[in-house]
Short mmCIF file of C-alpha atoms and ligand atoms in Angstrom, two decimals:
data_model
loop_
_atom_site.label_atom_id
_atom_site.label_comp_id
_atom_site.label_asym_id
_atom_site.label_seq_id
_atom_site.Cartn_x
_atom_site.Cartn_y
_atom_site.Cartn_z
CA MET A 1 201.61 41.65 62.70
CA GLY A 2 202.35 42.98 66.18
CA LYS A 3 205.09 42.45 68.73
CA ASN A 4 207.82 39.94 67.89
CA GLY A 5 206.71 39.18 64.38
CA ALA A 6 206.72 41.90 61.73
CA LEU A 7 206.16 40.98 58.12
CA ASN A 8 208.19 42.79 55.55
CA GLY A 9 205.16 44.50 54.06
CA GLU A 10 204.50 48.08 52.95
CA GLY A 11 203.92 49.27 56.49
CA THR A 12 207.00 47.67 58.02
CA LEU A 13 209.87 49.81 59.24
CA ASN A 14 213.23 48.30 58.27
CA VAL A 15 216.14 49.15 60.55
CA ALA A 16 219.79 48.06 60.37
CA VAL A 17 221.74 48.19 63.62
CA ILE A 18 225.48 48.01 62.97
CA GLY A 19 227.20 46.37 65.93
CA ALA A 20 225.95 43.45 68.04
CA GLY A 21 227.18 44.75 71.39
CA PRO A 22 224.98 45.83 74.30
CA ALA A 23 224.01 49.14 72.68
CA GLY A 24 222.92 47.41 69.48
CA TYR A 25 220.88 44.81 71.35
CA TYR A 26 219.15 47.32 73.67
CA THR A 27 218.21 49.37 70.60
CA ALA A 28 216.81 46.32 68.81
CA GLU A 29 214.91 45.32 71.94
CA ALA A 30 213.29 48.74 72.24
CA LEU A 31 212.54 48.99 68.51
CA THR A 32 210.72 45.66 68.48
CA GLY A 33 209.01 46.02 71.85
CA THR A 34 205.95 47.93 70.64
CA GLU A 35 202.98 47.03 68.45
CA ARG A 36 204.61 48.77 65.47
CA PRO A 37 205.72 46.39 62.70
CA VAL A 38 209.51 46.73 62.65
CA ASN A 39 212.23 44.45 61.29
CA VAL A 40 215.70 44.82 62.75
CA ASP A 41 218.89 43.34 61.31
CA ILE A 42 221.79 43.46 63.79
CA ILE A 43 224.93 43.36 61.68
CA ASP A 44 228.38 42.64 63.09
CA ARG A 45 231.81 42.32 61.49
CA LEU A 46 232.56 39.32 63.73
CA PRO A 47 230.90 35.91 63.43
CA THR A 48 230.08 36.16 67.16
CA PRO A 49 227.49 38.42 68.81
CA PHE A 50 227.63 40.52 72.03
CA GLY A 51 230.59 42.86 71.39
CA LEU A 52 232.63 43.59 74.50
CA ILE A 53 230.55 41.21 76.61
CA ARG A 54 232.58 38.53 74.85
CA ALA A 55 235.74 40.45 74.02
CA GLY A 56 236.10 43.02 76.82
CA VAL A 57 234.49 41.89 80.09
CA ALA A 58 237.11 39.96 82.06
CA PRO A 59 237.28 36.19 81.43
CA ASP A 60 237.06 35.50 85.19
CA HIS A 61 233.89 37.61 85.55
CA GLN A 62 231.51 35.13 83.97
CA SER A 63 228.46 36.27 85.93
CA ILE A 64 228.65 39.69 84.23
CA LYS A 65 228.59 37.97 80.85
CA ASN A 66 225.20 36.45 81.75
CA VAL A 67 223.58 39.67 80.53
CA SER A 68 223.91 38.15 77.05
CA ARG A 69 220.91 35.93 77.91
CA ARG A 70 218.76 39.02 77.65
CA TYR A 71 220.18 39.72 74.18
CA GLU A 72 219.51 36.09 73.22
CA ALA A 73 215.87 36.62 74.16
CA THR A 74 215.77 39.64 71.84
CA ASN A 75 217.21 37.48 69.10
CA GLN A 76 214.38 34.97 69.59
CA ARG A 77 211.94 37.55 68.25
CA ASP A 78 210.95 36.76 64.67
CA ASN A 79 211.57 40.32 63.58
CA VAL A 80 215.16 40.47 64.91
CA ARG A 81 218.03 38.94 62.95
CA PHE A 82 221.73 38.66 63.75
CA VAL A 83 223.88 38.96 60.64
CA GLY A 84 227.44 38.14 61.67
CA ASN A 85 230.68 38.26 59.69
CA LEU A 86 229.44 41.23 57.67
CA SER A 87 231.53 44.35 58.03
CA LEU A 88 230.38 47.86 57.27
CA GLY A 89 233.21 49.26 55.18
CA ARG A 90 234.66 45.90 54.07
CA ASP A 91 231.59 44.07 52.74
CA ILE A 92 229.00 46.80 52.36
CA THR A 93 229.00 50.59 52.37
CA LEU A 94 226.96 52.90 54.53
CA ALA A 95 225.32 54.36 51.41
CA GLU A 96 224.17 50.87 50.41
CA LEU A 97 222.76 50.20 53.87
CA ARG A 98 220.92 53.52 53.86
CA ASP A 99 219.41 52.60 50.47
CA LEU A 100 218.18 49.29 51.87
CA TYR A 101 216.88 50.35 55.31
CA ASP A 102 214.60 53.14 56.53
CA ALA A 103 217.02 53.81 59.39
CA VAL A 104 220.60 52.81 60.13
CA VAL A 105 221.91 52.85 63.72
CA LEU A 106 225.67 52.84 64.26
CA ALA A 107 226.41 50.79 67.39
CA THR A 108 230.02 50.12 66.45
CA GLY A 109 231.50 50.82 69.88
CA ALA A 110 234.95 52.32 70.43
CA GLY A 111 237.42 49.72 69.31
CA LYS A 112 240.63 51.74 69.03
CA ASP A 113 242.97 52.48 71.93
CA ARG A 114 243.33 56.14 72.82
CA PRO A 115 247.01 57.03 72.47
CA LEU A 116 249.02 58.29 75.45
CA GLY A 117 250.59 60.97 73.29
CA ILE A 118 254.07 60.59 74.80
CA GLU A 119 257.49 59.68 73.47
CA GLY A 120 258.18 55.97 73.16
CA GLU A 121 254.63 54.69 72.95
CA ASP A 122 255.38 52.92 69.65
CA LEU A 123 258.05 50.73 71.27
CA ARG A 124 257.54 46.98 71.26
CA GLY A 125 256.01 45.99 74.59
CA VAL A 126 253.62 48.96 74.80
CA ILE A 127 250.19 47.47 74.18
CA GLY A 128 246.94 49.37 74.66
CA SER A 129 244.27 47.67 76.73
CA GLY A 130 241.96 47.29 73.71
CA ALA A 131 244.55 45.06 72.05
CA PHE A 132 245.78 43.37 75.23
CA VAL A 133 242.31 42.58 76.58
CA GLY A 134 241.21 41.54 73.08
CA TRP A 135 244.17 39.15 72.96
CA TYR A 136 243.43 37.40 76.26
CA ASN A 137 239.71 37.36 75.42
CA ALA A 138 240.27 35.69 72.01
CA HIS A 139 239.17 38.61 69.81
CA PRO A 140 240.15 37.47 66.29
CA ASP A 141 241.84 40.83 65.52
CA TYR A 142 244.45 40.19 68.23
CA LYS A 143 245.06 36.46 68.01
CA ASP A 144 248.56 37.01 66.61
CA LEU A 145 249.58 39.74 69.05
CA GLU A 146 252.08 37.48 70.86
CA PRO A 147 253.04 39.90 73.63
CA ASP A 148 256.41 39.14 75.19
CA LEU A 149 255.56 38.41 78.82
CA ARG A 150 259.06 37.23 79.76
CA VAL A 151 259.33 40.28 81.96
CA ALA A 152 259.72 40.89 85.68
CA SER A 153 257.75 44.12 85.89
CA VAL A 154 254.57 45.43 84.20
CA ALA A 155 253.17 48.97 84.27
CA VAL A 156 249.40 49.29 83.82
CA ILE A 157 248.46 52.93 83.24
CA GLY A 158 245.05 54.15 84.36
CA ASN A 159 242.84 54.17 87.41
CA GLY A 160 239.65 52.51 86.22
CA ASN A 161 238.29 48.99 86.30
CA VAL A 162 239.96 48.06 83.00
CA ALA A 163 243.36 48.64 84.64
CA ILE A 164 242.28 46.41 87.54
CA ASP A 165 241.07 43.72 85.10
CA VAL A 166 244.39 43.68 83.25
CA ALA A 167 246.44 43.55 86.47
CA ARG A 168 244.24 40.84 88.00
CA VAL A 169 244.29 38.62 84.89
CA LEU A 170 248.10 38.89 84.85
CA ALA A 171 248.29 38.14 88.60
CA LYS A 172 245.91 35.21 88.90
CA THR A 173 247.22 31.64 88.87
CA ALA A 174 246.12 28.95 86.42
CA SER A 175 243.92 27.40 89.11
CA GLU A 176 242.27 30.77 89.85
CA MET A 177 241.49 31.06 86.13
CA ALA A 178 240.25 27.48 85.74
CA THR A 179 236.59 28.55 85.65
CA SER A 180 237.24 31.40 83.21
CA ASP A 181 237.21 31.51 79.41
CA LEU A 182 240.70 32.99 79.11
CA ALA A 183 241.99 32.31 75.58
CA ASP A 184 244.25 29.27 75.41
CA HIS A 185 247.03 31.19 73.66
CA ALA A 186 247.00 33.76 76.50
CA ALA A 187 246.84 31.24 79.35
CA GLY A 188 250.08 29.59 78.19
CA ARG A 189 251.98 32.88 78.14
CA ILE A 190 250.50 34.47 81.26
CA HIS A 191 250.88 31.49 83.54
CA GLY A 192 254.44 30.84 82.41
CA ALA A 193 255.50 34.48 82.83
CA PRO A 194 258.13 35.43 85.43
CA ILE A 195 256.24 38.62 86.40
CA ARG A 196 257.02 39.70 89.98
CA ASP A 197 255.79 43.33 90.13
CA ILE A 198 252.67 44.83 88.58
CA TYR A 199 252.12 48.59 88.94
CA ILE A 200 248.76 50.29 88.48
CA LEU A 201 249.62 53.95 87.92
CA GLY A 202 247.22 56.83 88.45
CA ARG A 203 247.84 60.49 87.66
CA ARG A 204 245.63 61.57 90.52
CA GLY A 205 245.02 60.34 94.04
CA PRO A 206 243.10 57.47 95.60
CA LEU A 207 239.97 59.60 96.00
CA GLU A 208 239.87 60.41 92.30
CA ALA A 209 240.32 56.81 91.10
CA SER A 210 237.25 55.37 89.37
CA PHE A 211 237.57 51.80 90.61
CA THR A 212 234.42 50.09 91.86
CA PRO A 213 234.60 48.49 95.33
CA LYS A 214 233.97 44.94 94.16
CA GLU A 215 236.78 45.03 91.59
CA LEU A 216 239.20 46.79 93.98
CA GLY A 217 238.34 44.41 96.84
CA GLU A 218 239.15 41.38 94.67
CA LEU A 219 242.78 42.51 94.58
CA ASN A 220 243.00 41.74 98.29
CA GLN A 221 242.02 38.12 97.72
CA LEU A 222 244.49 36.85 95.16
CA GLU A 223 246.20 33.54 95.78
CA ASN A 224 249.72 34.38 94.67
CA CYS A 225 249.75 38.15 94.64
CA VAL A 226 249.68 40.77 97.38
CA ALA A 227 248.17 44.21 96.72
CA LEU A 228 250.14 47.13 98.14
CA VAL A 229 249.46 50.82 98.65
CA ASP A 230 251.91 53.36 100.03
CA GLY A 231 250.04 54.55 103.13
CA THR A 232 251.53 58.05 102.80
CA GLN A 233 249.54 58.46 99.55
CA LEU A 234 246.24 57.89 101.37
CA PRO A 235 244.33 60.80 102.89
CA ASP A 236 244.05 61.17 106.66
CA ALA A 237 241.69 58.58 108.14
CA SER A 238 239.58 61.38 109.63
CA ILE A 239 237.94 61.94 106.22
CA ASP A 240 236.66 58.36 105.93
CA SER A 241 233.40 58.99 107.76
CA SER A 242 232.49 61.76 105.29
CA LEU A 243 232.96 59.53 102.23
CA SER A 244 230.04 58.12 100.22
CA GLY A 245 229.33 54.37 100.11
CA ALA A 246 231.57 53.34 97.19
CA ALA A 247 234.40 55.73 98.10
CA LYS A 248 234.27 54.53 101.70
CA LYS A 249 234.55 50.88 100.64
CA ASN A 250 237.40 51.71 98.27
CA MET A 251 239.24 53.56 101.03
CA ALA A 252 238.83 50.61 103.41
CA ALA A 253 240.28 48.26 100.77
CA MET A 254 243.22 50.57 100.16
CA ARG A 255 243.90 51.02 103.87
CA ALA A 256 244.04 47.23 104.14
CA MET A 257 246.52 47.15 101.24
CA ALA A 258 248.67 49.70 103.03
CA THR A 259 249.15 47.23 105.89
CA ASN A 260 250.01 44.26 103.67
CA SER A 261 253.56 42.93 103.73
CA PRO A 262 255.38 43.00 100.35
CA ASP A 263 256.82 39.58 101.17
CA ALA A 264 253.45 37.98 101.87
CA LYS A 265 253.15 36.44 98.38
CA PRO A 266 255.48 35.91 95.41
CA VAL A 267 253.89 38.59 93.19
CA ARG A 268 253.32 42.22 94.25
CA LEU A 269 250.65 44.49 92.82
CA HIS A 270 251.41 48.13 93.61
CA LEU A 271 248.73 50.80 93.37
CA GLN A 272 250.74 53.96 92.84
CA PHE A 273 249.01 57.31 92.79
CA TYR A 274 250.15 60.81 91.79
CA ARG A 275 252.30 59.56 88.92
CA ARG A 276 252.08 60.95 85.37
CA PRO A 277 253.75 59.09 82.48
CA MET A 278 256.24 61.41 80.75
CA ALA A 279 258.01 59.03 78.34
CA ILE A 280 258.33 55.36 77.64
CA LEU A 281 261.93 54.31 77.60
CA GLY A 282 263.78 51.71 75.57
CA ASP A 283 265.65 51.10 72.35
CA LYS A 284 263.45 48.77 70.30
CA CYS A 285 261.60 47.27 73.26
CA VAL A 286 260.28 49.03 76.31
CA CYS A 287 262.48 48.81 79.41
CA GLY A 288 260.91 51.44 81.62
CA ILE A 289 258.71 54.45 82.00
CA ARG A 290 259.60 57.95 83.16
CA LEU A 291 257.03 59.27 85.60
CA GLU A 292 256.48 62.69 87.03
CA GLU A 293 255.17 63.03 90.54
CA THR A 294 251.96 65.06 90.64
CA LYS A 295 249.60 66.64 93.13
CA VAL A 296 245.93 67.53 92.89
CA GLU A 297 245.18 71.24 93.26
CA ASP A 298 241.62 72.57 92.96
CA GLY A 299 240.65 69.28 91.36
CA LYS A 300 243.41 69.60 88.74
CA CYS A 301 246.40 67.34 88.35
CA VAL A 302 249.63 69.36 88.31
CA GLY A 303 253.21 68.18 87.91
CA THR A 304 255.77 68.78 90.67
CA GLY A 305 258.82 68.52 88.39
CA VAL A 306 260.10 65.52 90.37
CA THR A 307 260.66 62.53 88.08
CA GLU A 308 261.58 58.89 88.50
CA VAL A 309 262.10 55.88 86.26
CA LEU A 310 260.05 52.74 86.84
CA PRO A 311 261.52 49.61 85.21
CA ALA A 312 258.91 47.78 83.12
CA GLY A 313 259.14 45.25 80.30
CA LEU A 314 255.46 45.60 79.41
CA VAL A 315 253.34 48.75 79.51
CA VAL A 316 249.56 48.50 79.14
CA PRO A 317 247.85 51.89 78.87
CA CYS A 318 244.20 51.62 79.98
CA ILE A 319 243.23 55.22 79.30
CA GLY A 320 240.18 54.92 77.07
CA TYR A 321 239.13 54.21 73.53
CA ARG A 322 238.01 55.90 70.33
CA THR A 323 235.36 54.95 67.80
CA SER A 324 236.67 54.10 64.33
CA PRO A 325 235.54 56.80 61.89
CA ILE A 326 233.31 55.82 58.96
CA PRO A 327 233.57 57.75 55.65
CA ASP A 328 230.90 60.47 55.34
CA VAL A 329 229.83 60.23 59.00
CA PRO A 330 230.61 63.40 61.00
CA TYR A 331 233.17 62.56 63.67
CA SER A 332 234.41 64.44 66.71
CA GLU A 333 238.22 64.19 66.73
CA ARG A 334 238.15 65.79 70.16
CA TYR A 335 235.90 63.21 71.78
CA GLY A 336 236.58 60.24 69.53
CA HIS A 337 232.98 59.37 68.65
CA PHE A 338 230.39 60.28 66.01
CA GLU A 339 228.97 63.80 66.11
CA ASN A 340 225.33 63.49 67.15
CA GLU A 341 222.47 65.16 68.92
CA SER A 342 220.83 62.75 71.33
CA GLY A 343 221.93 59.93 69.05
CA ARG A 344 220.75 61.54 65.81
CA ILE A 345 223.44 62.05 63.16
CA ALA A 346 221.33 62.83 60.06
CA ASP A 347 217.96 61.90 58.56
CA GLY A 348 217.64 58.14 59.02
CA LEU A 349 221.13 57.81 60.55
CA TYR A 350 221.68 57.39 64.30
CA CYS A 351 224.26 56.18 66.81
CA VAL A 352 224.09 54.57 70.23
CA GLY A 353 226.40 53.32 72.99
CA TRP A 354 230.10 54.04 72.93
CA ALA A 355 229.90 55.19 69.30
CA LYS A 356 227.51 57.90 70.53
CA ARG A 357 228.89 59.02 73.87
CA GLY A 358 232.41 57.60 74.14
CA PRO A 359 233.72 54.80 76.37
CA THR A 360 231.98 55.57 79.64
CA GLY A 361 229.59 53.85 82.00
CA THR A 362 228.62 50.25 82.52
CA ILE A 363 226.82 47.77 80.28
CA GLY A 364 223.50 49.05 81.65
CA THR A 365 224.33 52.65 80.68
CA ASN A 366 223.81 51.61 77.06
CA LYS A 367 220.18 50.75 77.67
CA PRO A 368 218.76 54.28 78.01
CA ASP A 369 220.76 55.25 74.90
CA GLY A 370 219.14 52.45 72.94
CA VAL A 371 215.67 53.22 74.23
CA GLU A 372 216.02 56.94 73.45
CA VAL A 373 217.18 56.37 69.89
CA ALA A 374 214.55 53.67 69.29
CA GLN A 375 211.86 56.14 70.38
CA GLU A 376 213.28 58.81 68.09
CA ILE A 377 213.24 56.38 65.16
CA LEU A 378 209.72 55.18 65.87
CA GLY A 379 208.59 58.78 66.18
CA GLU A 380 210.18 60.29 63.08
CA VAL A 381 211.02 57.58 60.54
CA HIS A 382 208.22 56.13 58.45
CA PRO A 383 208.18 52.97 56.35
CA SER A 384 209.11 53.88 52.80
CA GLY A 385 208.89 50.46 51.13
CA LYS A 386 212.65 49.90 51.18
CA SER A 387 213.67 46.30 50.67
CA GLY A 388 215.38 45.81 54.07
CA ARG A 389 216.53 42.29 54.78
CA ALA A 390 215.50 40.93 51.37
CA GLY A 391 217.77 43.52 49.74
CA LEU A 392 220.61 42.67 52.12
CA ASP A 393 220.21 38.96 51.38
CA GLN A 394 220.52 39.71 47.68
CA ILE A 395 223.78 41.62 48.18
CA VAL A 396 225.10 38.83 50.41
CA GLN A 397 224.35 36.33 47.65
CA GLU A 398 225.75 38.45 44.83
CA ARG A 399 229.01 39.08 46.72
CA ASP A 400 229.26 35.52 47.99
CA LEU A 401 229.56 36.74 51.57
CA HIS A 402 229.64 34.08 54.27
CA ILE A 403 227.35 35.49 56.91
CA VAL A 404 226.66 33.84 60.27
CA THR A 405 223.08 33.85 61.57
CA PHE A 406 222.04 33.47 65.19
CA GLN A 407 221.19 29.81 64.54
CA THR A 408 224.56 29.09 62.94
CA TRP A 409 226.38 31.04 65.69
CA LYS A 410 224.79 28.53 68.05
CA LYS A 411 226.88 25.82 66.32
CA ILE A 412 230.02 27.84 67.08
CA GLU A 413 228.87 28.26 70.67
CA ALA A 414 228.17 24.52 70.99
CA ARG A 415 231.65 23.70 69.68
CA GLU A 416 233.22 26.12 72.17
CA GLU A 417 231.24 24.62 75.06
CA ALA A 418 232.06 21.07 74.04
CA GLY A 419 235.77 21.94 73.95
CA ALA A 420 235.85 23.45 77.45
CA THR A 421 238.01 21.90 80.15
CA ALA A 422 236.27 20.91 83.40
CA GLY A 423 234.86 23.95 85.19
CA ALA A 424 235.38 26.36 82.30
CA PRO A 425 232.36 27.68 80.41
CA ARG A 426 233.90 27.39 76.95
CA LYS A 427 237.11 27.11 74.99
CA LYS A 428 236.95 30.15 72.78
CA LEU A 429 237.62 29.84 69.08
CA VAL A 430 239.69 32.65 67.69
CA ASP A 431 239.98 32.06 63.97
CA VAL A 432 237.23 33.61 61.84
CA SER A 433 237.58 31.10 58.97
CA GLU A 434 237.29 28.19 61.39
CA MET A 435 234.21 29.74 63.01
CA VAL A 436 232.58 30.31 59.63
CA ARG A 437 233.37 26.72 58.61
CA ILE A 438 231.67 25.44 61.76
CA ALA A 439 228.70 27.75 61.22
CA GLU A 440 228.28 26.45 57.67
CA SER A 441 228.77 22.77 58.58
C1 LIG B 501 238.07 45.71 78.99
C2 LIG B 501 236.64 46.09 79.29
C3 LIG B 501 235.99 45.49 80.36
C4 LIG B 501 234.68 45.86 80.66
N1 LIG B 501 234.07 45.27 81.72
C5 LIG B 501 232.83 45.67 82.07
C6 LIG B 501 232.19 45.09 83.20
O1 LIG B 501 232.76 44.21 83.87
N2 LIG B 501 230.95 45.53 83.53
C7 LIG B 501 230.31 46.51 82.80
O2 LIG B 501 229.18 46.89 83.14
N3 LIG B 501 230.88 47.05 81.70
C8 LIG B 501 232.12 46.66 81.32
N4 LIG B 501 232.71 47.22 80.23
C9 LIG B 501 231.96 48.21 79.44
C10 LIG B 501 231.01 47.55 78.40
O3 LIG B 501 231.67 46.50 77.77
C11 LIG B 501 230.53 48.62 77.41
O4 LIG B 501 229.73 49.56 78.12
C12 LIG B 501 229.71 48.08 76.26
O5 LIG B 501 230.26 46.94 75.67
C13 LIG B 501 229.58 49.16 75.14
O6 LIG B 501 228.63 48.66 74.24
P1 LIG B 501 228.61 49.04 72.69
O7 LIG B 501 227.52 48.22 72.12
O8 LIG B 501 228.56 50.51 72.53
O9 LIG B 501 230.03 48.59 72.10
P2 LIG B 501 230.68 47.15 71.89
O10 LIG B 501 230.35 46.23 72.98
O11 LIG B 501 232.12 47.40 71.62
O12 LIG B 501 230.02 46.58 70.55
C14 LIG B 501 230.34 47.13 69.29
C15 LIG B 501 230.15 46.06 68.23
O13 LIG B 501 230.26 46.69 66.93
C16 LIG B 501 230.95 45.81 66.06
N5 LIG B 501 231.51 46.60 64.96
C17 LIG B 501 232.47 47.55 65.03
N6 LIG B 501 232.73 48.04 63.82
C18 LIG B 501 231.91 47.39 62.95
C19 LIG B 501 231.73 47.45 61.52
N7 LIG B 501 232.45 48.30 60.75
N8 LIG B 501 230.82 46.65 60.94
C20 LIG B 501 230.06 45.78 61.71
N9 LIG B 501 230.23 45.68 63.06
C21 LIG B 501 231.13 46.49 63.66
C22 LIG B 501 232.00 45.18 66.95
O14 LIG B 501 232.50 43.95 66.40
C23 LIG B 501 231.22 44.97 68.25
O15 LIG B 501 230.63 43.70 68.29
C24 LIG B 501 234.02 46.85 79.88
C25 LIG B 501 234.68 47.43 78.80
C26 LIG B 501 235.99 47.06 78.50
C27 LIG B 501 236.69 47.71 77.35
#
């Protein structure tokens, strides 16, 4: 059979993609988009598909989440299956998967927060963005995080869009979040919090920040919160005309922030540049952060020796992520992802997305990765008569594993949509057992 409908016969290539995020879906789409008979099982440890589209992308950025419709279309193909609530490592080993499938593609993302590597980062109240964002986005791993938000001041470390997301979600009012899918448990805490100052701290200057103009510009439009920049940290206005499109827009937004009055709104969001975290301070809980002033010389960030203490009751480092290692898979400790050459790890074993190249780029950046690896697989892996999905089904049955299929995930989705308050897209469920119960009902 051709496109969209492989049979599991002798000539069918059986591929397991581990991870149902963007990288996994783009790979499955490319693998099943030719006339070659290919079956793809997309396996995820969660009962829900779409990886960080659900658990990372900000709850008030629903239009970005619409990309999942494309992945749904991939899942409509007869030769693509979603197998949720099945964890590589917990429920099945890599060796078993490699016995069952002609090729295995690791699309497991980068789910662990990169540590700051400074004193005090284990204090209560220091919460990496992976955990913090996971918590407000209802990722089951973080449902019991219970961050103490009874604080006046928050330090968000990092100068990328994740730092902006975290600051904005903390700054927005309940009515601004009414059309979002912010987790219920997070809404209660965030909207009752006495936060008055939020700092976004960057080691380098405004020109080196990797914000995108849309996300930065949003900070100038918050109902209850005024965005502030110290104008002396901005470069001379004479350089503006030489800046490229995005940098020019960012500079215009920051120049506007430099003219804002700190008293304009009850909450202040400070973008502070040239500040390097030296230590996180506190006894059991964080109470502040020691920063060193920096300057940028020849593109390098160097310390000036001048330090200051910023009071903060919550510190959220947004400085990147690392892939979780898998036994017997070569792993780069330096870069925090699997060792690979253009996505190839070993015969029949590949990686894509953040597990391949680290946590960089946008959702769309994962597409070329997926296409490249799919082409490699189609070019060099040949059907060997392995049992593929039939073999997986047998293991699932023998181990009494409660997997969620795309059809049964739709029951979870329907329940979430039915539970939504007016204007919101869904009320996210957060408990895996409850989701599995609904899927099996
Ligand atoms: C906070 C945040 C906000 C973002 N916002 C945007 C945005 O607005 N716009 C944009 O373009 N990009 C955004 N991104 C980037 C985008 O989310 C990533 O580029 C993309 O999700 C990476 O795709 P991936 O498939 O490699 O990883 P992921 O999306 O992380 O998917 C990995 C999947 O693997 C599964 N998995 C992990 N381990 C196992 C295992 N052992 N067994 C089975 N399954 C496993 C996970 O459950 C997960 O579903 C954001 C990222 C973050 C962190």
